[in-house]
């Protein structure tokens, strides 16, 4: 700090001084910097931990209550198999399979459907979102269509999809893709609308053409929002999976659960639910990691 | 030597009883450092935005050597109060943005960006992310980014407004050094009376309702700094003190302080 208060140097010397080292010292957040340049105080550790421990305890209590109910025979194992039975099922379906496929095969087929749907809805949804965000015409055309589509439950439009596209693989993917379309398009639109006006002006005053502004300013600005939409869409798609696999499927997690339910193999049903929940959790985590890598500036700016 | 001129510019928004800017003229030559000052809401930024091509005046003309300004362009690079840097790009890529838009090869524009970062005294910041930089450093990256466009005019909208007082003083001399070393005409908006006096070759005072220039004061203090006189000695000069009072009077127009 003392460097700041030294007597005025001769200006020529002052100009030659590598003001980087000096200034970066004083630029670093300290007692003299403005409040908004200082990092926010860290939340205290004890608080964070206690919330986590409460969650862990809650899960243990729920599992214990389940195990106890099953062990005491309060509910018939046909309706509520024990956690151990479900775990055993997990092992047997993983190794031997259920309805002609192993757990990994069911999972692979389901993931492939969800990701095919995701790619399709990104290809359609992002340009639609950009059109809504950037032009009045785009908003006029796509807004009502999306608002119409958004609240319809997949089970309601599924019959129509079967009539139009049959019972093959495309219909299953389409059902999931429709569920994903609205969150992706609407978040892309929100991202585009939220672009900082000054950044666009800055780019234009640096000689960027309209097309360059779109590619170099609007799209990167909207990326955090698009990724959030993608996260919501994956959730929606995963939720729609079981419905989509009602359509003449022979493989998939949703199909596995439904077949098991028909034969009252409740442990497979419960195991399938856990696998779906677990995969959703892993996907959510993976996308948060992708966000941290792709858009590290989001939320800091 | 291009000249940027605003001729009887008015800006009128629908539904507003009075124009935001009422018939205002201003000329900036290469080598000028024109400082626009005045109370909040008197249209300083609006006038700068006309020069930048961000807004089209309702009447009057804005032009450079007779060519009228209709869009933003790299001949008039802008430095913003809130830096408006691109956070998805590193400091170096922010600086080289204008060069990338022109299709300059990567190696060449990186070299150029590093030179400019050195000029704004951030030789080691090139690889840094924008959010790792402090407010003062971000403004210097913004300045380097504008200079990279090799503009004829540098338009700065309260570039030091968000900085703390100490950083601000450092930045003022940096701006003078940059101005002295570049062949540009500068238009800068500021709230700081001393800043206006120290930096400008000309200080234009605006008043509101409607926004217009009410007073132009020729000042030469920035040139004295460039010629080698220390800032402390300039600020202690009785001419500077008198100028500060004159500028303050013009801004507050006889209102009791």
Coordinates of C-alpha atoms in Angstrom, one line a residue:
Chain A
X1 CA 0.0 0.0 0.0
X2 CA 2.8 2.4 0.9
X3 CA 3.6 2.8 -2.8
X4 CA 0.3 4.7 -3.3
X5 CA 1.2 7.3 -0.8
X6 CA 4.7 8.0 -1.9
X7 CA 5.5 11.5 -3.0
X8 CA 4.7 12.4 -6.6
X9 CA 7.4 11.0 -8.8
X10 CA 8.7 12.8 -11.8
X11 CA 6.1 12.2 -14.5
X12 CA 8.4 10.7 -17.0
X13 CA 9.5 8.1 -14.4
X14 CA 6.0 7.6 -13.4
X15 CA 5.1 6.9 -16.9
X16 CA 7.8 4.3 -17.3
X17 CA 7.1 2.5 -14.1
X18 CA 5.5 -0.9 -14.9
X19 CA 2.3 0.1 -13.3
X20 CA 1.1 -3.5 -13.7
X21 CA 2.9 -4.8 -10.7
X22 CA 2.1 -1.8 -8.6
X23 CA -1.5 -1.3 -9.6
X24 CA -2.4 -5.0 -9.5
X25 CA -1.4 -4.8 -5.9
X26 CA -3.8 -2.0 -5.3
X27 CA -6.3 -3.5 -7.7
X28 CA -6.5 -6.6 -5.7
X29 CA -9.6 -6.5 -3.4
X30 CA -8.6 -4.9 -0.1
X31 CA -10.0 -2.5 2.4
X32 CA -9.7 0.3 -0.1
X33 CA -11.5 -1.3 -3.0
X34 CA -15.2 -0.6 -3.6
X35 CA -17.6 -3.1 -2.0
X36 CA -18.7 -4.8 -5.2
X37 CA -15.2 -5.7 -6.1
X38 CA -14.8 -7.7 -2.9
X39 CA -15.6 -11.4 -3.0
X40 CA -18.8 -12.2 -1.2
X41 CA -18.2 -13.7 2.3
X42 CA -18.1 -17.5 2.3
X43 CA -21.1 -19.1 4.0
X44 CA -20.0 -20.6 7.3
X45 CA -19.0 -24.3 7.0
X46 CA -20.9 -25.5 10.0
X47 CA -24.2 -24.4 8.5
X48 CA -23.6 -26.1 5.2
X49 CA -22.6 -29.3 6.9
X50 CA -25.6 -29.4 9.2
X51 CA -28.0 -29.2 6.3
X52 CA -26.2 -32.0 4.6
X53 CA -26.3 -34.2 7.7
X54 CA -30.0 -33.6 8.1
X55 CA -30.5 -34.8 4.6
X56 CA -28.4 -37.9 5.3
X57 CA -30.3 -38.6 8.5
X58 CA -33.6 -38.2 6.6
X59 CA -32.7 -40.8 4.0
X60 CA -31.5 -43.2 6.7
X61 CA -34.8 -42.8 8.6
X62 CA -36.9 -43.4 5.5
X63 CA -34.9 -46.5 4.6
X64 CA -35.1 -47.8 8.1
X65 CA -38.8 -47.3 8.3
X66 CA -39.1 -49.1 4.9
X67 CA -36.9 -52.0 6.1
X68 CA -38.8 -52.2 9.4
X69 CA -42.2 -52.2 7.7
X70 CA -41.1 -55.0 5.4
X71 CA -39.3 -57.0 8.2
X72 CA -42.4 -56.9 10.5
X73 CA -44.6 -58.1 7.6
X74 CA -47.0 -55.1 8.1
X75 CA -47.4 -54.9 4.3
X76 CA -47.3 -57.9 2.0
X77 CA -44.0 -58.2 0.1
X78 CA -46.1 -58.2 -3.1
X79 CA -46.8 -54.6 -2.4
X80 CA -43.7 -53.6 -0.5
X81 CA -40.6 -55.8 -0.9
X82 CA -37.8 -55.3 1.5
X83 CA -34.8 -53.1 0.6
X84 CA -32.7 -56.2 0.6
X85 CA -35.0 -57.9 -2.0
X86 CA -34.8 -54.8 -4.2
X87 CA -31.0 -54.8 -3.9
X88 CA -30.9 -58.5 -4.8
X89 CA -33.1 -57.7 -7.8
X90 CA -30.7 -55.0 -8.8
X91 CA -27.9 -57.6 -8.9
X92 CA -29.9 -60.3 -10.7
X93 CA -31.3 -57.9 -13.3
X94 CA -27.8 -56.5 -13.9
X95 CA -26.3 -60.0 -14.4
X96 CA -29.2 -62.1 -15.7
X97 CA -31.6 -59.5 -17.0
X98 CA -35.4 -59.1 -16.9
X99 CA -37.8 -59.5 -19.9
X100 CA -34.9 -60.6 -22.2
X101 CA -32.5 -57.7 -21.5
X102 CA -30.1 -56.9 -18.8
X103 CA -30.4 -53.7 -16.8
X104 CA -27.5 -52.1 -18.7
X105 CA -29.3 -52.8 -22.0
X106 CA -32.5 -51.3 -20.8
X107 CA -30.7 -48.3 -19.5
X108 CA -28.7 -47.9 -22.8
X109 CA -31.8 -48.0 -24.9
X110 CA -33.6 -45.5 -22.7
X111 CA -30.6 -43.1 -22.7
X112 CA -30.3 -43.4 -26.4
X113 CA -33.9 -42.4 -26.8
X114 CA -33.5 -39.4 -24.5
X115 CA -30.4 -38.2 -26.1
X116 CA -31.7 -38.6 -29.6
X117 CA -34.7 -36.5 -28.5
X118 CA -32.4 -34.0 -26.9
X119 CA -30.4 -33.5 -30.1
X120 CA -33.6 -33.2 -32.2
X121 CA -35.1 -30.6 -29.8
X122 CA -31.8 -28.6 -29.7
X123 CA -31.7 -28.5 -33.5
X124 CA -35.3 -27.2 -33.6
X125 CA -35.5 -25.4 -30.2
X126 CA -32.4 -23.2 -30.2
X127 CA -33.1 -21.5 -33.6
X128 CA -36.8 -21.1 -32.6
X129 CA -35.7 -19.5 -29.3
X130 CA -33.3 -17.2 -31.1
X131 CA -36.1 -16.2 -33.5
X132 CA -38.4 -15.5 -30.6
X133 CA -35.8 -13.5 -28.8
X134 CA -34.6 -11.5 -31.7
X135 CA -37.5 -10.7 -33.9
X136 CA -41.1 -9.6 -33.5
X137 CA -42.1 -11.8 -36.4
X138 CA -40.4 -14.8 -34.8
X139 CA -42.1 -14.1 -31.5
X140 CA -45.5 -13.7 -33.3
X141 CA -45.1 -17.0 -35.1
X142 CA -43.6 -19.3 -32.4
X143 CA -44.8 -17.9 -29.1
X144 CA -48.4 -19.1 -29.4
X145 CA -47.4 -22.5 -30.8
X146 CA -45.0 -23.1 -27.9
X147 CA -47.5 -21.8 -25.4
X148 CA -50.0 -24.3 -26.9
X149 CA -47.6 -27.2 -26.8
X150 CA -46.0 -26.5 -23.4
X151 CA -48.8 -27.4 -21.0
X152 CA -50.0 -30.6 -22.8
X153 CA -49.1 -33.8 -21.0
X154 CA -47.2 -36.2 -23.2
X155 CA -49.8 -38.9 -22.6
X156 CA -52.4 -36.6 -24.2
X157 CA -50.5 -36.2 -27.5
X158 CA -49.0 -39.6 -27.6
X159 CA -52.1 -41.3 -29.3
X160 CA -51.9 -38.7 -32.1
X161 CA -48.2 -39.4 -32.6
X162 CA -49.0 -43.1 -32.9
X163 CA -51.7 -42.4 -35.5
X164 CA -49.3 -40.2 -37.5
X165 CA -46.0 -42.0 -37.1
X166 CA -46.8 -45.5 -36.1
X167 CA -45.4 -47.5 -33.2
X168 CA -41.7 -47.5 -34.2
X169 CA -38.7 -45.9 -32.6
X170 CA -39.3 -42.5 -34.1
X171 CA -42.6 -42.1 -32.3
X172 CA -40.9 -42.8 -28.9
X173 CA -38.2 -40.3 -29.6
X174 CA -40.7 -37.7 -30.9
X175 CA -42.8 -37.9 -27.7
X176 CA -39.8 -37.2 -25.6
X177 CA -38.5 -34.5 -28.0
X178 CA -41.8 -32.6 -27.9
X179 CA -41.6 -32.6 -24.1
X180 CA -38.1 -31.1 -24.4
X181 CA -38.8 -28.5 -27.0
X182 CA -40.5 -25.9 -25.0
X183 CA -38.0 -25.6 -22.2
X184 CA -35.1 -25.4 -24.7
X185 CA -36.8 -22.8 -27.0
X186 CA -38.1 -20.7 -24.1
X187 CA -34.7 -20.6 -22.3
X188 CA -32.9 -19.8 -25.5
X189 CA -35.4 -17.0 -26.1
X190 CA -34.9 -15.7 -22.6
X191 CA -31.1 -15.9 -23.0
X192 CA -31.3 -13.9 -26.3
X193 CA -33.6 -11.3 -24.8
X194 CA -31.4 -10.9 -21.8
X195 CA -28.3 -10.0 -23.8
X196 CA -26.6 -7.0 -22.4
X197 CA -27.4 -4.1 -24.8
X198 CA -24.0 -2.5 -24.2
X199 CA -22.2 -5.6 -25.3
X200 CA -24.0 -5.5 -28.6
X201 CA -23.2 -1.8 -29.0
X202 CA -19.6 -2.5 -28.1
X203 CA -19.3 -5.2 -30.7
X204 CA -20.9 -3.0 -33.4
X205 CA -18.6 -0.1 -32.5
X206 CA -15.7 -2.5 -32.9
X207 CA -16.8 -3.2 -36.5
X208 CA -18.9 -6.4 -36.1
X209 CA -21.5 -7.0 -38.7
X210 CA -25.0 -8.1 -37.6
X211 CA -24.2 -11.7 -38.4
X212 CA -20.9 -11.4 -36.3
X213 CA -22.9 -9.8 -33.4
X214 CA -25.2 -12.9 -33.5
X215 CA -22.3 -15.4 -33.6
X216 CA -19.9 -13.6 -31.3
X217 CA -22.1 -11.8 -28.8
X218 CA -25.7 -13.0 -28.8
X219 CA -25.0 -16.8 -28.8
X220 CA -22.3 -16.8 -26.2
X221 CA -24.5 -14.5 -24.0
X222 CA -27.4 -16.8 -24.3
X223 CA -25.3 -20.0 -23.7
X224 CA -25.8 -20.1 -19.9
X225 CA -29.5 -19.8 -20.3
X226 CA -29.6 -22.4 -23.1
X227 CA -27.7 -24.8 -20.8
X228 CA -30.1 -24.2 -18.0
X229 CA -32.9 -25.0 -20.5
X230 CA -31.1 -28.1 -21.5
X231 CA -30.9 -29.2 -17.9
X232 CA -34.7 -28.6 -17.4
X233 CA -35.4 -30.3 -20.8
X234 CA -33.4 -33.4 -19.8
X235 CA -35.5 -33.6 -16.6
X236 CA -38.7 -33.3 -18.6
X237 CA -37.4 -35.9 -21.2
X238 CA -36.5 -38.3 -18.5
X239 CA -39.9 -37.9 -16.9
X240 CA -41.6 -38.6 -20.3
X241 CA -39.5 -41.7 -20.9
X242 CA -41.9 -44.1 -19.1
X243 CA -44.8 -42.7 -21.1
X244 CA -42.9 -43.0 -24.4
X245 CA -42.0 -46.6 -23.7
X246 CA -45.6 -47.5 -23.4
X247 CA -45.6 -47.5 -27.2
X248 CA -44.8 -51.1 -28.2
X249 CA -41.4 -51.1 -26.7
X250 CA -39.3 -54.3 -26.1
X251 CA -36.5 -52.7 -24.2
X252 CA -36.0 -49.7 -21.9
X253 CA -36.3 -48.8 -18.3
X254 CA -39.9 -47.6 -18.6
X255 CA -40.8 -50.8 -20.5
X256 CA -39.0 -52.9 -17.8
X257 CA -41.0 -51.2 -15.0
X258 CA -44.3 -51.7 -16.9
X259 CA -43.7 -55.3 -17.7
X260 CA -42.7 -55.9 -14.1
X261 CA -45.9 -54.2 -12.9
X262 CA -48.0 -56.5 -15.1
X263 CA -46.5 -59.6 -13.4
X264 CA -46.6 -57.9 -10.0
X265 CA -42.8 -58.2 -9.7
X266 CA -42.8 -55.2 -7.3
X267 CA -39.1 -55.4 -6.5
X268 CA -38.2 -54.8 -10.1
X269 CA -40.6 -51.8 -10.2
X270 CA -39.0 -50.2 -7.2
X271 CA -35.5 -51.0 -8.4
X272 CA -36.4 -49.4 -11.8
X273 CA -37.6 -46.3 -10.0
X274 CA -34.4 -46.0 -8.1
X275 CA -32.3 -46.5 -11.3
X276 CA -34.3 -43.8 -13.1
X277 CA -33.9 -41.4 -10.1
X278 CA -30.2 -42.3 -9.9
X279 CA -29.6 -41.7 -13.6
X280 CA -31.5 -38.3 -13.4
X281 CA -29.2 -37.3 -10.6
X282 CA -26.1 -38.3 -12.5
X283 CA -27.3 -36.4 -15.6
X284 CA -28.0 -33.3 -13.5
X285 CA -24.6 -33.5 -12.0
X286 CA -22.9 -34.0 -15.4
X287 CA -24.6 -31.0 -16.9
X288 CA -23.6 -28.8 -13.9
X289 CA -20.0 -29.9 -14.6
X290 CA -20.5 -29.1 -18.3
X291 CA -21.8 -25.6 -17.3
X292 CA -18.8 -25.0 -15.1
X293 CA -16.5 -25.8 -18.0
X294 CA -18.4 -24.1 -20.8
X295 CA -19.8 -21.0 -19.1
X296 CA -17.5 -20.3 -16.1
X297 CA -18.5 -16.7 -16.3
X298 CA -22.2 -17.3 -15.6
X299 CA -23.3 -15.8 -12.4
X300 CA -20.1 -13.9 -11.9
X301 CA -20.9 -11.1 -14.1
Chain B
X1 CA -7.3 14.4 -40.1
X2 CA -10.9 13.6 -39.8
X3 CA -13.3 15.9 -37.9
X4 CA -16.4 14.6 -36.1
X5 CA -19.2 17.1 -36.0
X6 CA -22.6 17.2 -34.5
X7 CA -24.8 19.9 -36.1
X8 CA -27.9 21.1 -34.3
X9 CA -28.6 17.7 -33.0
X10 CA -32.0 17.2 -31.3
X11 CA -33.2 14.0 -29.7
X12 CA -36.9 13.6 -29.0
X13 CA -38.6 10.6 -27.6
X14 CA -42.3 9.8 -28.1
X15 CA -44.4 10.9 -25.2
X16 CA -41.8 13.2 -23.7
X17 CA -42.9 16.8 -23.5
X18 CA -39.4 18.2 -24.1
X19 CA -36.6 17.0 -26.2
X20 CA -33.8 15.1 -24.4
X21 CA -31.3 17.0 -26.5
X22 CA -32.3 20.4 -28.0
X23 CA -30.3 21.7 -30.9
X24 CA -26.7 21.0 -29.9
X25 CA -23.5 21.3 -31.9
X26 CA -20.1 20.0 -31.1
X27 CA -16.9 19.5 -33.2
X28 CA -14.1 17.2 -32.4
X29 CA -10.8 17.2 -34.3
X30 CA -8.1 14.6 -34.2
X31 CA -5.9 15.5 -31.2
X32 CA -8.8 17.1 -29.3
X33 CA -9.8 15.8 -25.9
X34 CA -13.3 17.0 -25.4
X35 CA -14.9 16.4 -22.0
X36 CA -18.6 16.6 -21.7
X37 CA -19.8 17.3 -18.2
X38 CA -23.0 18.4 -16.4
X39 CA -25.5 17.2 -14.0
X40 CA -27.2 13.8 -14.2
X41 CA -29.9 13.5 -16.8
X42 CA -28.7 16.4 -19.0
X43 CA -28.1 14.2 -22.0
X44 CA -24.3 13.7 -22.0
X45 CA -24.6 10.0 -22.7
X46 CA -27.3 10.6 -25.4
X47 CA -25.0 13.0 -27.2
X48 CA -22.1 10.5 -27.1
X49 CA -24.5 7.8 -28.3
X50 CA -25.3 10.0 -31.3
X51 CA -21.6 10.3 -32.1
X52 CA -21.2 6.6 -31.7
X53 CA -24.1 5.9 -34.0
X54 CA -26.1 4.0 -31.4
X55 CA -29.0 6.5 -31.7
X56 CA -30.1 8.5 -34.7
X57 CA -31.0 12.1 -33.9
X58 CA -34.5 13.3 -34.4
X59 CA -33.2 16.3 -36.3
X60 CA -29.8 17.7 -37.1
X61 CA -26.8 15.8 -38.4
X62 CA -23.9 13.8 -37.1
X63 CA -21.0 13.2 -39.4
X64 CA -17.4 12.7 -40.0
X65 CA -15.9 15.0 -42.8
X66 CA -19.4 15.3 -44.3
X67 CA -20.2 11.6 -44.3
X68 CA -23.1 11.2 -42.0
X69 CA -23.0 8.8 -39.1
X70 CA -25.8 6.2 -39.4
X71 CA -24.4 3.1 -37.7
X72 CA -21.8 2.3 -35.1
X73 CA -18.4 1.8 -36.7
X74 CA -14.8 0.9 -35.8
X75 CA -13.7 4.4 -36.7
X76 CA -15.4 5.5 -33.4
X77 CA -14.6 3.0 -30.8
X78 CA -16.5 3.3 -27.5
X79 CA -15.4 2.7 -23.9
X80 CA -18.3 2.0 -21.6
X81 CA -18.8 2.9 -18.0
X82 CA -19.6 -0.8 -17.1
X83 CA -16.7 -1.9 -19.4
X84 CA -19.1 -4.1 -21.5
X85 CA -16.3 -6.6 -21.9
X86 CA -17.2 -10.1 -23.2
X87 CA -16.8 -12.4 -20.2
X88 CA -16.6 -15.6 -22.4
X89 CA -13.4 -14.3 -23.9
X90 CA -10.0 -13.9 -22.2
X91 CA -8.6 -10.4 -21.7
X92 CA -6.4 -10.9 -24.8
X93 CA -9.4 -12.1 -26.9
X94 CA -11.4 -9.1 -25.7
X95 CA -8.7 -6.7 -26.9
X96 CA -8.3 -8.4 -30.3
X97 CA -12.1 -8.6 -30.9
X98 CA -12.1 -5.8 -33.5
X99 CA -9.2 -7.5 -35.3
X100 CA -11.0 -10.8 -35.3
X101 CA -14.0 -9.2 -36.9
X102 CA -11.7 -8.0 -39.7
X103 CA -10.5 -11.5 -40.2
X104 CA -6.9 -10.9 -39.0
X105 CA -5.1 -14.2 -38.4
X106 CA -4.9 -15.4 -34.8
X107 CA -1.1 -15.1 -34.3
X108 CA -1.0 -11.6 -35.6
X109 CA -4.0 -10.3 -33.6
X110 CA -2.6 -11.9 -30.4
X111 CA 0.6 -10.1 -30.9
X112 CA -1.2 -6.9 -31.5
X113 CA -3.4 -7.5 -28.4
X114 CA -0.4 -8.1 -26.2
X115 CA 1.2 -4.9 -27.4
X116 CA -1.9 -3.0 -26.5
X117 CA -2.2 -4.7 -23.1
X118 CA 1.3 -3.5 -22.5
X119 CA 0.3 0.0 -23.5
X120 CA -2.4 0.0 -20.9
X121 CA 0.1 -1.4 -18.4
X122 CA -1.4 -4.9 -18.1
X123 CA 1.4 -6.9 -19.7
X124 CA 0.6 -10.1 -17.8
X125 CA -3.2 -10.0 -18.0
X126 CA -3.7 -11.5 -21.5
X127 CA -4.6 -15.0 -20.4
X128 CA -6.8 -13.9 -17.5
X129 CA -10.6 -14.3 -17.5
X130 CA -12.5 -11.0 -17.3
X131 CA -14.0 -11.9 -13.9
X132 CA -10.5 -12.3 -12.5
X133 CA -9.8 -8.7 -13.1
X134 CA -10.6 -5.7 -10.8
X135 CA -12.7 -2.8 -12.0
X136 CA -9.6 -0.7 -12.9
X137 CA -8.0 -3.5 -14.8
X138 CA -11.3 -4.2 -16.7
X139 CA -11.5 -0.6 -17.8
X140 CA -8.0 -0.8 -19.1
X141 CA -8.8 -3.9 -21.1
X142 CA -11.9 -2.0 -22.4
X143 CA -9.6 0.8 -23.4
X144 CA -7.1 -1.5 -25.1
X145 CA -10.0 -3.2 -26.9
X146 CA -11.2 0.2 -28.3
X147 CA -7.7 1.1 -29.3
X148 CA -7.3 -2.2 -31.2
X149 CA -9.9 -1.0 -33.6
X150 CA -7.4 1.8 -34.5
X151 CA -10.2 4.3 -34.4
X152 CA -10.1 8.0 -35.5
X153 CA -12.2 8.8 -32.4
X154 CA -12.4 7.4 -29.0
X155 CA -15.7 7.9 -27.3
X156 CA -15.7 7.2 -23.6
X157 CA -18.9 7.2 -21.5
X158 CA -17.9 7.8 -17.9
X159 CA -15.0 5.3 -18.2
X160 CA -13.8 6.0 -14.7
X161 CA -17.2 6.4 -13.0
X162 CA -17.3 3.1 -11.3
X163 CA -13.7 3.1 -10.0
X164 CA -12.5 4.0 -6.5
X165 CA -10.8 7.4 -6.1
X166 CA -7.2 6.1 -6.1
X167 CA -7.6 3.9 -9.1
X168 CA -9.3 6.8 -10.8
X169 CA -6.3 9.1 -10.4
X170 CA -4.0 6.5 -11.9
X171 CA -6.4 6.0 -14.8
X172 CA -6.6 9.7 -15.5
X173 CA -2.9 9.9 -16.2
X174 CA -3.1 6.7 -18.2
X175 CA -5.8 8.2 -20.4
X176 CA -3.6 11.2 -21.0
X177 CA -0.6 9.0 -21.9
X178 CA -2.7 7.0 -24.3
X179 CA -4.2 10.1 -25.9
X180 CA -0.8 11.6 -26.3
X181 CA 0.5 8.5 -27.9
X182 CA -2.4 7.8 -30.3
X183 CA -3.6 9.9 -33.1
X184 CA -7.2 10.2 -32.0
X185 CA -9.9 12.7 -31.1
X186 CA -11.4 11.9 -27.7
X187 CA -14.9 12.6 -26.5
X188 CA -15.4 11.7 -22.9
X189 CA -18.4 12.0 -20.6
X190 CA -17.6 12.5 -16.9
X191 CA -19.2 13.7 -13.7
X192 CA -15.9 14.7 -12.2
X193 CA -15.2 18.4 -12.3
X194 CA -11.5 18.0 -11.7
X195 CA -11.3 15.1 -14.1
X196 CA -12.9 17.3 -16.8
X197 CA -10.5 20.1 -16.2
X198 CA -7.4 17.9 -15.9
X199 CA -8.0 15.7 -19.0
X200 CA -9.7 17.9 -21.5
X201 CA -8.4 20.3 -24.1
X202 CA -11.9 21.6 -24.0
X203 CA -14.6 21.2 -21.4
X204 CA -18.2 21.4 -22.6
X205 CA -20.8 21.9 -19.9
X206 CA -24.3 20.6 -20.5
X207 CA -27.6 21.7 -18.8
X208 CA -30.9 19.8 -18.7
X209 CA -34.4 20.5 -20.0
X210 CA -33.7 20.3 -22.9
X211 CA -30.1 18.9 -22.8
X212 CA -27.8 21.4 -24.4
X213 CA -24.2 22.7 -24.2
X214 CA -24.3 25.9 -22.2
X215 CA -20.6 26.6 -21.8
X216 CA -17.4 25.6 -23.5
X217 CA -14.2 26.2 -21.6
X218 CA -10.8 25.8 -23.2
X219 CA -8.4 24.1 -20.9
X220 CA -4.8 23.1 -21.4
X221 CA -3.9 21.1 -18.3
X222 CA -3.8 17.8 -20.0
X223 CA -1.3 19.1 -22.5
X224 CA 0.8 20.4 -19.6
X225 CA 0.8 16.9 -18.1
X226 CA 1.8 15.4 -21.4
X227 CA 4.6 18.0 -21.7
X228 CA 6.0 16.6 -18.4
X229 CA 4.4 18.6 -15.5
X230 CA 3.4 16.5 -12.5
X231 CA -0.3 16.2 -11.8
X232 CA 0.1 17.6 -8.2
X233 CA 1.7 20.7 -9.5
X234 CA -1.0 21.2 -12.2
X235 CA -3.7 20.8 -9.6
X236 CA -2.1 23.2 -7.3
X237 CA -1.9 25.9 -10.0
X238 CA -4.1 28.9 -9.4
X239 CA -5.4 28.6 -12.9
X240 CA -6.6 25.1 -12.2
X241 CA -8.3 26.2 -9.0
X242 CA -10.0 29.1 -10.8
X243 CA -11.0 26.8 -13.6
X244 CA -12.5 24.3 -11.2
X245 CA -14.7 27.1 -9.7
X246 CA -15.7 28.3 -13.1
X247 CA -16.6 24.8 -14.3
X248 CA -18.6 24.2 -11.1
X249 CA -20.4 27.5 -11.5
X250 CA -21.3 26.6 -15.1
X251 CA -22.6 23.1 -14.0
X252 CA -24.7 24.3 -11.1
X253 CA -25.6 27.6 -12.9
X254 CA -25.7 29.8 -9.8
X255 CA -27.6 27.3 -7.7
X256 CA -26.5 27.4 -4.1
X257 CA -24.3 24.4 -3.5

